[in-house]
Amino acid sequence: MTVACYARKSNDNVNESISHQLDIINSYLLENKEFLGADILYYTDDGQSGISTDRPQFQELLTKVRERLIDVIVVKDLSRLSRNYLDVCKLTDSIFPFMGVRLIAIADNYDSNVKQQTLIDLGTAFKAILDEYYVIENSEKVRAAFDAKIRSGQFIGSMPYGYYSADKYTAVIDEKKADIVRDIFDMFIQGKSTSQIAGILNSVNADNRSWNVYAIRRIIKSECYIGKRVSLTYRRNVKLKRNEYIDPKDWYVDESAYPPIIDKETFEQAQKMRRVNKKTTTHKEPNILARKLICANCGRTLSLNAASYKCRNGYRTGRKSCFEGNISKSVLFPAILTKVKDYIRTGMSMYDLNFSFSNIVSLNSELEKLRERKAMVFETFVDERMSEEQFRSENDRISVAISEKKKELERCRRSAALKSKYKKERLIDTLRRLAAATELTREHMMFVERITVFDKDHFEVIMQKDSPLTVLCRNMDIYEEEFL
């Protein structure tokens, strides 16, 4: 039996400390003889919020669950798993039961082996909802305090370039930086592009920093340089982890928050030139390599230009480009397609597509017998009817056999998943279609992690670490274990 102990802490509350939780869990395990001789694993996430399940150690635990390497999970209470009610329900009612994992939440008096309802009981459900409400309420309190400080005139966070704070209510002009801001506006009004301005500033090492077109554009369009402050334009949704924009009538606007660095006439002239210089958007061919094609030198994505790709770091900074020339689609696409097809074929060769479902039943039966044999050997050793050397030898032999059976069962289950139909096409047929394609498509790119470009003639295609089946399920928004 393998028992995973999980603890999570998001604040400095002593009652929620990692050590306090593990003390409770260890005491529980010692008091219950059924866990004697079990393999104990520990997973801890320190300083991690419970509103999201995207936590390093928790994800590692779920990986072990998917690999069927965990039999029991023990936590202090369900809120350690998640403070999101829907996440708790998914774990307790779907994922863990499906994977054959027993869940014990000590403080909640919850044991999935005892409580067999299709949904977690009312008390537990209500507590999970309160846990979620606790996070949202705290977030609202923090946001309300944050909003109140801004509306009182306080400056929260860093000051705009060209200013520094004398105190939390007063912005002061940094004359050295302000001169650079004035130069940027002057050069822009004189007709220089943002790329040319960045190049000039970098050539004289202005303010000992690296300038790019994005920094220049932020300065040119910022109203703070004529004294205006606009804040609270959006709010963060902690549950959905995204920004939600606020109605403009609810923004905080202060027309004289900053001492102006430039006059309004100069600012308006720059805005007119921005509108004139702004290129009209035209329909472009979809870039199927978007965010995948990376320059090895600067780490930025390459941009598509007609039938080729180019690193635009030189344009952004006004300096020399990372490499001369463009890398052609006619060179890139065939090489990527070949790599993807090899990846799919290699991945498919790992599955036994000639299996029968009776194999799964048989393997499960054999696996159960091995586990029973392992328990019997342990009992024999405890009763002193077997020496420690004999026990270790026999226990190791059975453990190896169990591991091999688990791997064989996993192959059969994944083969079954490949033959499962999703919408109009079986997953195996999707992979076969992509492996037989003659042209690179957006679908193929789901299997590519990134393409690192060294120059116009040299690049490296790096594939995803997971299996083709796992990648396919993830991109189709399918919970892979539903098929296993």
CSV table of C-alpha atoms in Angstrom, one decimal:
chain,number,residue,atom,x,y,z
A,1,MET,CA,0.0,0.0,0.0
A,2,THR,CA,1.3,3.5,-0.9
A,3,VAL,CA,0.0,6.4,1.2
A,4,ALA,CA,0.5,10.0,0.0
A,5,CYS,CA,0.4,12.7,2.7
A,6,TYR,CA,-0.4,16.2,1.4
A,7,ALA,CA,0.0,19.5,3.2
A,8,ARG,CA,-0.5,23.1,1.9
A,9,LYS,CA,0.0,26.5,3.6
A,10,SER,CA,-0.9,29.8,2.1
A,11,ASN,CA,-0.3,32.1,5.1
A,12,ASP,CA,1.6,32.4,8.4
A,13,ASN,CA,-1.2,30.9,10.5
A,14,VAL,CA,0.5,28.5,12.9
A,15,ASN,CA,-2.5,26.2,12.8
A,16,GLU,CA,-2.0,25.8,9.1
A,17,SER,CA,1.8,25.3,9.1
A,18,ILE,CA,3.2,22.4,7.1
A,19,SER,CA,4.7,20.8,10.2
A,20,HIS,CA,1.5,21.1,12.2
A,21,GLN,CA,-0.5,19.4,9.4
A,22,LEU,CA,2.1,16.6,9.0
A,23,ASP,CA,2.1,16.1,12.8
A,24,ILE,CA,-1.7,15.5,12.6
A,25,ILE,CA,-1.4,13.2,9.6
A,26,ASN,CA,1.5,11.1,11.1
A,27,SER,CA,-0.4,10.7,14.4
A,28,TYR,CA,-3.4,9.5,12.5
A,29,LEU,CA,-1.4,6.9,10.5
A,30,LEU,CA,0.3,5.6,13.7
A,31,GLU,CA,-3.1,5.2,15.4
A,32,ASN,CA,-4.5,3.1,12.5
A,33,LYS,CA,-2.9,-0.3,12.2
A,34,GLU,CA,-4.1,-0.8,8.6
A,35,PHE,CA,-1.3,1.6,7.5
A,36,LEU,CA,1.5,-0.3,9.3
A,37,GLY,CA,4.1,-1.3,6.7
A,38,ALA,CA,2.7,1.1,4.1
A,39,ASP,CA,5.0,3.1,1.9
A,40,ILE,CA,4.6,6.8,3.0
A,41,LEU,CA,5.2,9.6,0.6
A,42,TYR,CA,5.0,13.3,1.5
A,43,TYR,CA,3.9,16.2,-0.8
A,44,THR,CA,4.0,19.8,0.5
A,45,ASP,CA,3.2,23.2,-1.1
A,46,ASP,CA,4.4,26.1,1.1
A,47,GLY,CA,3.0,29.5,0.4
A,48,GLN,CA,0.5,28.3,-2.3
A,49,SER,CA,-3.1,29.5,-2.6
A,50,GLY,CA,-5.9,26.9,-2.5
A,51,ILE,CA,-8.1,28.7,-5.0
A,52,SER,CA,-6.2,27.0,-7.8
A,53,THR,CA,-4.9,23.4,-8.2
A,54,ASP,CA,-1.9,24.6,-10.2
A,55,ARG,CA,0.6,23.9,-7.4
A,56,PRO,CA,3.9,22.1,-8.1
A,57,GLN,CA,3.7,19.3,-5.4
A,58,PHE,CA,-0.1,18.9,-5.8
A,59,GLN,CA,0.4,18.4,-9.6
A,60,GLU,CA,3.2,15.9,-8.9
A,61,LEU,CA,0.8,14.0,-6.6
A,62,LEU,CA,-1.9,14.0,-9.3
A,63,THR,CA,0.7,12.6,-11.8
A,64,LYS,CA,1.4,9.7,-9.4
A,65,VAL,CA,-2.4,9.1,-9.1
A,66,ARG,CA,-2.7,9.0,-12.9
A,67,GLU,CA,0.1,6.5,-13.0
A,68,ARG,CA,-1.7,4.4,-10.4
A,69,LEU,CA,1.1,4.6,-7.9
A,70,ILE,CA,-1.0,6.0,-5.0
A,71,ASP,CA,-3.5,3.9,-3.0
A,72,VAL,CA,-4.5,6.4,-0.3
A,73,ILE,CA,-4.3,10.2,0.1
A,74,VAL,CA,-4.4,11.7,3.6
A,75,VAL,CA,-4.8,15.4,4.3
A,76,LYS,CA,-5.6,17.4,7.4
A,77,ASP,CA,-8.8,18.7,5.8
A,78,LEU,CA,-10.3,19.1,2.4
A,79,SER,CA,-9.4,22.8,2.1
A,80,ARG,CA,-5.8,21.7,1.8
A,81,LEU,CA,-6.6,20.1,-1.5
A,82,SER,CA,-8.5,23.1,-2.8
A,83,ARG,CA,-10.7,26.0,-1.6
A,84,ASN,CA,-12.7,25.8,-4.8
A,85,TYR,CA,-15.9,23.8,-4.3
A,86,LEU,CA,-16.1,22.5,-7.9
A,87,ASP,CA,-12.5,21.3,-7.7
A,88,VAL,CA,-13.1,19.5,-4.4
A,89,CYS,CA,-16.2,17.8,-5.9
A,90,LYS,CA,-14.3,16.7,-9.1
A,91,LEU,CA,-11.5,15.2,-7.0
A,92,THR,CA,-13.7,13.4,-4.4
A,93,ASP,CA,-16.5,12.3,-6.7
A,94,SER,CA,-14.8,11.7,-10.0
A,95,ILE,CA,-11.0,11.5,-10.2
A,96,PHE,CA,-10.0,9.7,-7.0
A,97,PRO,CA,-12.9,7.1,-7.1
A,98,PHE,CA,-12.2,6.5,-10.8
A,99,MET,CA,-8.5,5.9,-10.1
A,100,GLY,CA,-9.2,3.7,-7.1
A,101,VAL,CA,-7.7,6.1,-4.6
A,102,ARG,CA,-9.0,6.3,-1.1
A,103,LEU,CA,-9.2,9.9,0.3
A,104,ILE,CA,-9.0,10.7,4.0
A,105,ALA,CA,-9.6,14.2,5.4
A,106,ILE,CA,-8.9,13.9,9.2
A,107,ALA,CA,-10.4,17.1,10.5
A,108,ASP,CA,-13.5,16.8,8.3
A,109,ASN,CA,-14.0,13.2,9.5
A,110,TYR,CA,-14.1,12.2,5.8
A,111,ASP,CA,-13.1,8.8,4.5
A,112,SER,CA,-14.1,7.8,1.0
A,113,ASN,CA,-14.1,4.1,2.0
A,114,VAL,CA,-16.8,4.8,4.5
A,115,LYS,CA,-18.9,7.5,2.7
A,116,GLN,CA,-20.0,6.0,-0.5
A,117,GLN,CA,-22.5,8.7,-1.7
A,118,THR,CA,-22.4,9.8,-5.3
A,119,LEU,CA,-21.8,13.3,-4.0
A,120,ILE,CA,-19.9,14.4,-1.0
A,121,ASP,CA,-22.2,14.8,2.0
A,122,LEU,CA,-24.0,18.0,2.8
A,123,GLY,CA,-21.7,19.0,5.7
A,124,THR,CA,-18.6,18.5,3.7
A,125,ALA,CA,-20.0,20.3,0.7
A,126,PHE,CA,-21.1,23.2,2.8
A,127,LYS,CA,-17.6,23.5,4.3
A,128,ALA,CA,-16.0,23.4,0.9
A,129,ILE,CA,-18.3,26.2,-0.3
A,130,LEU,CA,-17.3,28.2,2.8
A,131,ASP,CA,-13.6,27.6,2.1
A,132,GLU,CA,-14.1,29.0,-1.4
A,133,TYR,CA,-16.1,31.9,0.0
A,134,TYR,CA,-13.3,32.6,2.5
A,135,VAL,CA,-10.7,33.1,-0.3
A,136,ILE,CA,-13.1,35.3,-2.4
A,137,GLU,CA,-14.1,37.4,0.7
A,138,ASN,CA,-10.4,37.9,1.6
A,139,SER,CA,-9.7,39.0,-1.9
A,140,GLU,CA,-12.6,41.4,-1.9
A,141,LYS,CA,-11.3,42.9,1.4
A,142,VAL,CA,-7.8,43.4,0.0
A,143,ARG,CA,-9.2,44.9,-3.2
A,144,ALA,CA,-11.4,47.3,-1.3
A,145,ALA,CA,-8.5,48.5,0.8
A,146,PHE,CA,-6.3,48.8,-2.3
A,147,ASP,CA,-9.1,50.8,-4.1
A,148,ALA,CA,-9.6,53.1,-1.1
A,149,LYS,CA,-5.9,53.9,-0.9
A,150,ILE,CA,-5.8,54.9,-4.6
A,151,ARG,CA,-9.0,56.9,-4.4
A,152,SER,CA,-7.5,58.8,-1.4
A,153,GLY,CA,-4.7,59.9,-3.7
A,154,GLN,CA,-2.0,57.4,-2.7
A,155,PHE,CA,0.4,56.0,-5.2
A,156,ILE,CA,0.5,52.1,-5.2
A,157,GLY,CA,3.3,50.3,-6.9
A,158,SER,CA,6.0,51.8,-9.1
A,159,MET,CA,6.0,55.3,-10.4
A,160,PRO,CA,5.9,56.1,-14.2
A,161,TYR,CA,9.2,56.6,-15.8
A,162,GLY,CA,10.4,60.2,-15.2
A,163,TYR,CA,9.0,60.4,-11.6
A,164,TYR,CA,9.8,59.3,-8.1
A,165,SER,CA,7.7,59.5,-5.0
A,166,ALA,CA,8.5,62.0,-2.2
A,167,ASP,CA,5.9,60.2,-0.1
A,168,LYS,CA,2.9,58.0,-0.8
A,169,TYR,CA,0.8,61.0,-1.9
A,170,THR,CA,3.4,63.1,-3.8
A,171,ALA,CA,5.0,62.5,-7.2
A,172,VAL,CA,8.2,64.4,-8.0
A,173,ILE,CA,9.8,64.9,-11.4
A,174,ASP,CA,13.2,63.2,-11.9
A,175,GLU,CA,14.8,65.8,-14.1
A,176,LYS,CA,17.4,63.5,-15.7
A,177,LYS,CA,14.7,61.0,-16.8
A,178,ALA,CA,12.3,63.8,-17.6
A,179,ASP,CA,14.8,65.2,-20.2
A,180,ILE,CA,14.8,61.7,-21.9
A,181,VAL,CA,10.9,61.8,-21.9
A,182,ARG,CA,11.0,65.2,-23.6
A,183,ASP,CA,13.6,64.0,-26.1
A,184,ILE,CA,11.3,61.0,-27.0
A,185,PHE,CA,8.3,63.3,-27.6
A,186,ASP,CA,10.5,65.8,-29.6
A,187,MET,CA,12.0,63.0,-31.8
A,188,PHE,CA,8.6,61.4,-32.4
A,189,ILE,CA,7.0,64.8,-33.5
A,190,GLN,CA,10.0,65.4,-35.8
A,191,GLY,CA,9.0,62.2,-37.7
A,192,LYS,CA,11.3,59.6,-36.2
A,193,SER,CA,9.9,56.1,-35.7
A,194,THR,CA,9.8,54.3,-32.4
A,195,SER,CA,12.4,51.9,-33.7
A,196,GLN,CA,14.7,54.8,-34.6
A,197,ILE,CA,14.2,56.5,-31.2
A,198,ALA,CA,15.0,53.3,-29.4
A,199,GLY,CA,18.2,52.9,-31.5
A,200,ILE,CA,19.3,56.5,-30.7
A,201,LEU,CA,18.7,56.0,-27.0
A,202,ASN,CA,20.5,52.7,-27.0
A,203,SER,CA,23.5,54.2,-28.9
A,204,VAL,CA,24.1,56.8,-26.3
A,205,ASN,CA,23.2,54.4,-23.4
A,206,ALA,CA,20.5,56.7,-22.2
A,207,ASP,CA,19.8,56.1,-18.5
A,208,ASN,CA,21.9,53.0,-18.6
A,209,ARG,CA,19.0,50.8,-19.7
A,210,SER,CA,17.9,48.9,-22.8
A,211,TRP,CA,15.3,50.7,-24.8
A,212,ASN,CA,12.7,49.1,-27.2
A,213,VAL,CA,9.7,50.2,-29.2
A,214,TYR,CA,7.3,49.0,-26.6
A,215,ALA,CA,8.8,51.2,-23.9
A,216,ILE,CA,8.8,54.2,-26.3
A,217,ARG,CA,5.2,53.6,-27.2
A,218,ARG,CA,4.1,53.4,-23.6
A,219,ILE,CA,5.7,56.8,-22.9
A,220,ILE,CA,4.3,58.5,-25.9
A,221,LYS,CA,0.7,57.5,-25.2
A,222,SER,CA,0.8,57.9,-21.4
A,223,GLU,CA,-1.3,60.8,-20.1
A,224,CYS,CA,0.7,61.0,-16.9
A,225,TYR,CA,3.2,63.3,-18.6
A,226,ILE,CA,0.6,66.0,-18.8
A,227,GLY,CA,-0.4,65.4,-15.2
A,228,LYS,CA,-3.4,63.0,-15.6
A,229,ARG,CA,-3.7,59.8,-13.6
A,230,VAL,CA,-6.1,57.1,-14.6
A,231,SER,CA,-6.4,54.0,-12.3
A,232,LEU,CA,-8.7,51.2,-11.4
A,233,THR,CA,-9.5,50.4,-15.0
A,234,TYR,CA,-9.8,46.7,-14.3
A,235,ARG,CA,-10.1,44.2,-11.5
A,236,ARG,CA,-8.5,40.8,-11.0
A,237,ASN,CA,-10.9,37.8,-10.8
A,238,VAL,CA,-9.0,35.5,-8.4
A,239,LYS,CA,-11.2,32.5,-9.1
A,240,LEU,CA,-11.0,32.7,-12.9
A,241,LYS,CA,-7.4,34.1,-12.8
A,242,ARG,CA,-8.1,36.8,-15.4
A,243,ASN,CA,-8.5,40.6,-15.6
A,244,GLU,CA,-12.0,42.0,-16.0
A,245,TYR,CA,-12.3,45.5,-17.3
A,246,ILE,CA,-14.4,48.1,-15.4
A,247,ASP,CA,-16.9,50.5,-16.8
A,248,PRO,CA,-15.0,53.8,-17.6
A,249,LYS,CA,-17.4,55.8,-15.4
A,250,ASP,CA,-16.0,53.9,-12.4
A,251,TRP,CA,-12.4,54.6,-13.1
A,252,TYR,CA,-10.4,56.8,-10.8
A,253,VAL,CA,-9.2,59.9,-12.7
A,254,ASP,CA,-7.2,62.7,-11.3
A,255,GLU,CA,-6.3,65.5,-13.7
A,256,SER,CA,-3.5,66.9,-11.6
A,257,ALA,CA,-1.9,63.9,-9.9
A,258,TYR,CA,1.6,64.4,-11.5
A,259,PRO,CA,3.6,67.6,-12.1
A,260,PRO,CA,3.5,67.8,-16.0
A,261,ILE,CA,6.7,67.0,-17.9
A,262,ILE,CA,5.4,68.2,-21.3
A,263,ASP,CA,2.6,70.6,-22.3
A,264,LYS,CA,-0.8,69.4,-23.6
A,265,GLU,CA,-0.2,70.8,-27.1
A,266,THR,CA,2.9,68.6,-27.5
A,267,PHE,CA,1.1,65.6,-26.1
A,268,GLU,CA,-1.9,66.1,-28.5
A,269,GLN,CA,0.4,66.6,-31.5
A,270,ALA,CA,2.1,63.3,-30.6
A,271,GLN,CA,-1.3,61.5,-30.4
A,272,LYS,CA,-2.3,62.9,-33.8
A,273,MET,CA,0.9,61.5,-35.3
A,274,ARG,CA,0.3,58.2,-33.6
A,275,ARG,CA,-3.1,57.9,-35.3
A,276,VAL,CA,-1.6,58.9,-38.6
A,277,ASN,CA,1.3,56.5,-38.4
A,278,LYS,CA,-0.8,53.6,-37.2
A,279,LYS,CA,-1.0,51.1,-39.9
A,280,THR,CA,-4.4,49.8,-41.0
A,281,THR,CA,-4.8,46.1,-40.2
A,282,THR,CA,-5.1,43.8,-43.2
A,283,HIS,CA,-6.1,40.2,-43.3
A,284,LYS,CA,-3.0,38.0,-43.0
A,285,GLU,CA,-2.4,34.4,-43.4
A,286,PRO,CA,-2.7,32.6,-40.0
A,287,ASN,CA,0.6,32.0,-38.4
A,288,ILE,CA,0.5,28.3,-37.3
A,289,LEU,CA,3.9,28.7,-35.6
A,290,ALA,CA,2.8,31.6,-33.4
A,291,ARG,CA,4.6,31.6,-30.0
A,292,LYS,CA,6.4,28.4,-31.0
A,293,LEU,CA,9.3,29.8,-33.1
A,294,ILE,CA,11.9,31.2,-30.8
A,295,CYS,CA,15.1,33.1,-31.5
A,296,ALA,CA,18.0,31.4,-29.7
A,297,ASN,CA,19.8,34.7,-29.1
A,298,CYS,CA,17.1,37.0,-27.7
A,299,GLY,CA,14.4,34.5,-26.7
A,300,ARG,CA,11.7,36.4,-28.6
A,301,THR,CA,9.3,34.8,-31.1
A,302,LEU,CA,10.0,35.3,-34.7
A,303,SER,CA,7.5,37.2,-36.8
A,304,LEU,CA,5.9,36.1,-40.0
A,305,ASN,CA,6.6,38.1,-43.2
A,306,ALA,CA,5.0,36.7,-46.3
A,307,ALA,CA,6.7,33.3,-46.9
A,308,SER,CA,9.4,33.6,-44.2
A,309,TYR,CA,10.1,34.3,-40.6
A,310,LYS,CA,12.5,36.9,-39.1
A,311,CYS,CA,13.7,37.9,-35.7
A,312,ARG,CA,12.6,41.5,-35.1
A,313,ASN,CA,14.7,42.2,-32.1
A,314,GLY,CA,16.8,44.6,-34.1
A,315,TYR,CA,13.6,46.6,-35.0
A,316,ARG,CA,12.4,46.6,-31.4
A,317,THR,CA,15.7,48.0,-30.0
A,318,GLY,CA,17.1,49.8,-33.0
A,319,ARG,CA,20.2,47.7,-32.8
A,320,LYS,CA,21.7,45.1,-35.1
A,321,SER,CA,19.4,42.1,-35.8
A,322,CYS,CA,20.2,38.8,-34.0
A,323,PHE,CA,20.8,37.1,-37.4
A,324,GLU,CA,20.8,38.3,-40.9
A,325,GLY,CA,18.2,37.1,-43.4
A,326,ASN,CA,14.9,35.2,-43.1
A,327,ILE,CA,14.2,31.6,-42.5
A,328,SER,CA,11.9,30.3,-45.2
A,329,LYS,CA,8.6,28.4,-44.7
A,330,SER,CA,9.8,26.0,-47.4
A,331,VAL,CA,12.7,24.9,-45.2
A,332,LEU,CA,10.8,25.0,-41.8
A,333,PHE,CA,7.5,23.3,-42.6
A,334,PRO,CA,8.8,20.1,-44.1
A,335,ALA,CA,11.3,19.6,-41.3
A,336,ILE,CA,8.7,20.2,-38.6
A,337,LEU,CA,6.2,17.9,-40.3
A,338,THR,CA,8.7,15.1,-40.5
A,339,LYS,CA,9.6,15.5,-36.8
A,340,VAL,CA,5.9,15.5,-35.8
A,341,LYS,CA,5.1,12.4,-37.9
A,342,ASP,CA,8.1,10.5,-36.3
A,343,TYR,CA,6.9,11.6,-32.9
A,344,ILE,CA,3.4,10.3,-33.5
A,345,ARG,CA,4.5,7.0,-35.0
A,346,THR,CA,7.0,6.4,-32.2
A,347,GLY,CA,4.3,7.1,-29.6
A,348,MET,CA,1.8,4.8,-31.3
A,349,SER,CA,4.3,1.9,-31.4
A,350,MET,CA,4.2,1.9,-27.6
A,351,TYR,CA,0.6,0.7,-27.6
A,352,ASP,CA,-0.8,-2.8,-28.1
A,353,LEU,CA,-3.6,-2.1,-30.5
A,354,ASN,CA,-4.5,-5.9,-30.7
A,355,PHE,CA,-5.5,-6.1,-27.1
A,356,SER,CA,-8.9,-7.3,-25.9
A,357,PHE,CA,-10.8,-6.0,-22.9
A,358,SER,CA,-10.5,-9.4,-21.3
A,359,ASN,CA,-6.8,-8.7,-21.0
A,360,ILE,CA,-7.6,-5.7,-18.8
A,361,VAL,CA,-9.9,-7.9,-16.6
A,362,SER,CA,-7.2,-10.6,-16.4
A,363,LEU,CA,-4.4,-8.1,-15.5
A,364,ASN,CA,-6.6,-6.5,-12.8
A,365,SER,CA,-7.2,-10.0,-11.3
A,366,GLU,CA,-3.5,-10.8,-11.4
A,367,LEU,CA,-2.6,-7.5,-9.9
A,368,GLU,CA,-5.1,-8.0,-7.0
A,369,LYS,CA,-3.6,-11.4,-6.3
A,370,LEU,CA,-0.1,-10.0,-6.1
A,371,ARG,CA,-1.2,-7.3,-3.7
A,372,GLU,CA,-2.9,-9.9,-1.5
A,373,ARG,CA,0.3,-12.0,-1.6
A,374,LYS,CA,2.3,-9.0,-0.6
A,375,ALA,CA,0.0,-8.3,2.4
A,376,MET,CA,0.2,-12.0,3.4
A,377,VAL,CA,4.0,-11.9,3.3
A,378,PHE,CA,4.0,-8.9,5.5
A,379,GLU,CA,1.7,-10.5,8.0
A,380,THR,CA,3.9,-13.6,8.1
A,381,PHE,CA,6.9,-11.4,8.8
A,382,VAL,CA,5.1,-9.5,11.6
A,383,ASP,CA,4.1,-12.9,13.1
A,384,GLU,CA,7.8,-13.8,13.1
A,385,ARG,CA,7.2,-16.8,10.8
A,386,MET,CA,9.7,-15.4,8.3
A,387,SER,CA,13.2,-13.9,8.7
A,388,GLU,CA,13.8,-10.3,7.8
A,389,GLU,CA,16.1,-11.4,4.9
A,390,GLN,CA,13.4,-13.7,3.5
A,391,PHE,CA,10.8,-10.9,3.9
A,392,ARG,CA,12.9,-8.4,2.0
A,393,SER,CA,13.7,-10.8,-0.8
A,394,GLU,CA,10.1,-11.9,-1.2
A,395,ASN,CA,8.7,-8.4,-0.8
A,396,ASP,CA,11.1,-7.0,-3.4
A,397,ARG,CA,10.2,-9.7,-5.9
A,398,ILE,CA,6.5,-9.1,-5.5
A,399,SER,CA,7.0,-5.3,-5.7
A,400,VAL,CA,8.8,-5.7,-9.1
A,401,ALA,CA,6.0,-8.0,-10.3
A,402,ILE,CA,3.4,-5.5,-9.3
A,403,SER,CA,5.2,-2.7,-11.0
A,404,GLU,CA,5.5,-4.7,-14.3
A,405,LYS,CA,1.8,-5.7,-14.2
A,406,LYS,CA,0.9,-2.0,-13.6
A,407,LYS,CA,2.9,-1.0,-16.7
A,408,GLU,CA,1.3,-3.7,-18.8
A,409,LEU,CA,-2.2,-2.7,-17.5
A,410,GLU,CA,-1.4,0.9,-18.3
A,411,ARG,CA,-0.5,0.0,-21.9
A,412,CYS,CA,-3.7,-1.9,-22.3
A,413,ARG,CA,-5.8,1.0,-20.9
A,414,ARG,CA,-4.1,3.6,-23.1
A,415,SER,CA,-4.7,1.4,-26.1
A,416,ALA,CA,-8.3,1.3,-25.1
A,417,ALA,CA,-8.3,5.1,-24.9
A,418,LEU,CA,-6.9,5.4,-28.4
A,419,LYS,CA,-9.8,3.4,-29.8
A,420,SER,CA,-12.4,5.5,-28.0
A,421,LYS,CA,-14.4,7.8,-30.2
A,422,TYR,CA,-14.4,11.6,-29.5
A,423,LYS,CA,-17.1,13.5,-31.4
A,424,LYS,CA,-16.9,12.1,-35.0
A,425,GLU,CA,-13.4,10.5,-34.9
A,426,ARG,CA,-11.6,8.0,-32.8
A,427,LEU,CA,-8.4,9.2,-31.2
A,428,ILE,CA,-6.4,6.6,-33.1
A,429,ASP,CA,-7.9,7.8,-36.4
A,430,THR,CA,-6.9,11.4,-35.5
A,431,LEU,CA,-3.3,10.4,-34.9
A,432,ARG,CA,-3.2,8.2,-38.1
A,433,ARG,CA,-4.6,11.1,-40.1
A,434,LEU,CA,-2.0,13.5,-38.8
A,435,ALA,CA,0.8,10.9,-39.3
A,436,ALA,CA,-0.2,10.5,-42.9
A,437,ALA,CA,-0.6,14.2,-43.7
A,438,THR,CA,1.5,15.8,-46.5
A,439,GLU,CA,1.1,19.4,-45.3
A,440,LEU,CA,1.9,20.9,-41.9
A,441,THR,CA,-1.3,22.2,-40.1
A,442,ARG,CA,-2.2,23.9,-36.8
A,443,GLU,CA,-3.2,20.4,-35.5
A,444,HIS,CA,0.4,19.2,-35.9
A,445,MET,CA,1.7,22.1,-33.8
A,446,MET,CA,0.1,20.8,-30.6
A,447,PHE,CA,2.8,18.2,-30.4
A,448,VAL,CA,5.6,20.7,-30.8
A,449,GLU,CA,6.9,22.4,-27.6
A,450,ARG,CA,9.1,25.0,-29.5
A,451,ILE,CA,11.4,25.5,-32.4
A,452,THR,CA,14.7,27.2,-31.5
A,453,VAL,CA,16.2,29.2,-34.4
A,454,PHE,CA,20.0,29.9,-34.3
A,455,ASP,CA,20.2,31.6,-37.8
A,456,LYS,CA,18.5,31.4,-41.1
A,457,ASP,CA,19.9,28.0,-41.9
A,458,HIS,CA,20.0,26.3,-38.5
A,459,PHE,CA,17.1,25.4,-36.1
A,460,GLU,CA,16.0,22.7,-33.6
A,461,VAL,CA,12.5,21.3,-33.3
A,462,ILE,CA,11.7,20.2,-29.7
A,463,MET,CA,8.7,18.0,-29.2
A,464,GLN,CA,6.4,17.7,-26.2
A,465,LYS,CA,7.6,15.4,-23.4
A,466,ASP,CA,4.2,13.7,-23.0
A,467,SER,CA,2.9,10.9,-25.2
A,468,PRO,CA,0.8,11.8,-28.3
A,469,LEU,CA,-2.3,10.5,-26.6
A,470,THR,CA,-1.8,12.8,-23.6
A,471,VAL,CA,-1.1,15.8,-25.8
A,472,LEU,CA,-4.1,15.1,-27.9
A,473,CYS,CA,-6.4,14.7,-24.9
A,474,ARG,CA,-5.1,17.9,-23.3
A,475,ASN,CA,-5.6,20.0,-26.5
A,476,MET,CA,-9.1,18.5,-27.0
A,477,ASP,CA,-10.0,19.4,-23.4
A,478,ILE,CA,-10.5,15.7,-22.7
A,479,TYR,CA,-9.8,14.3,-19.2
A,480,GLU,CA,-7.5,11.5,-20.3
A,481,GLU,CA,-8.4,9.2,-17.4
A,482,GLU,CA,-12.0,9.1,-18.5
A,483,PHE,CA,-11.0,6.6,-21.1
A,484,LEU,CA,-8.6,4.5,-18.9
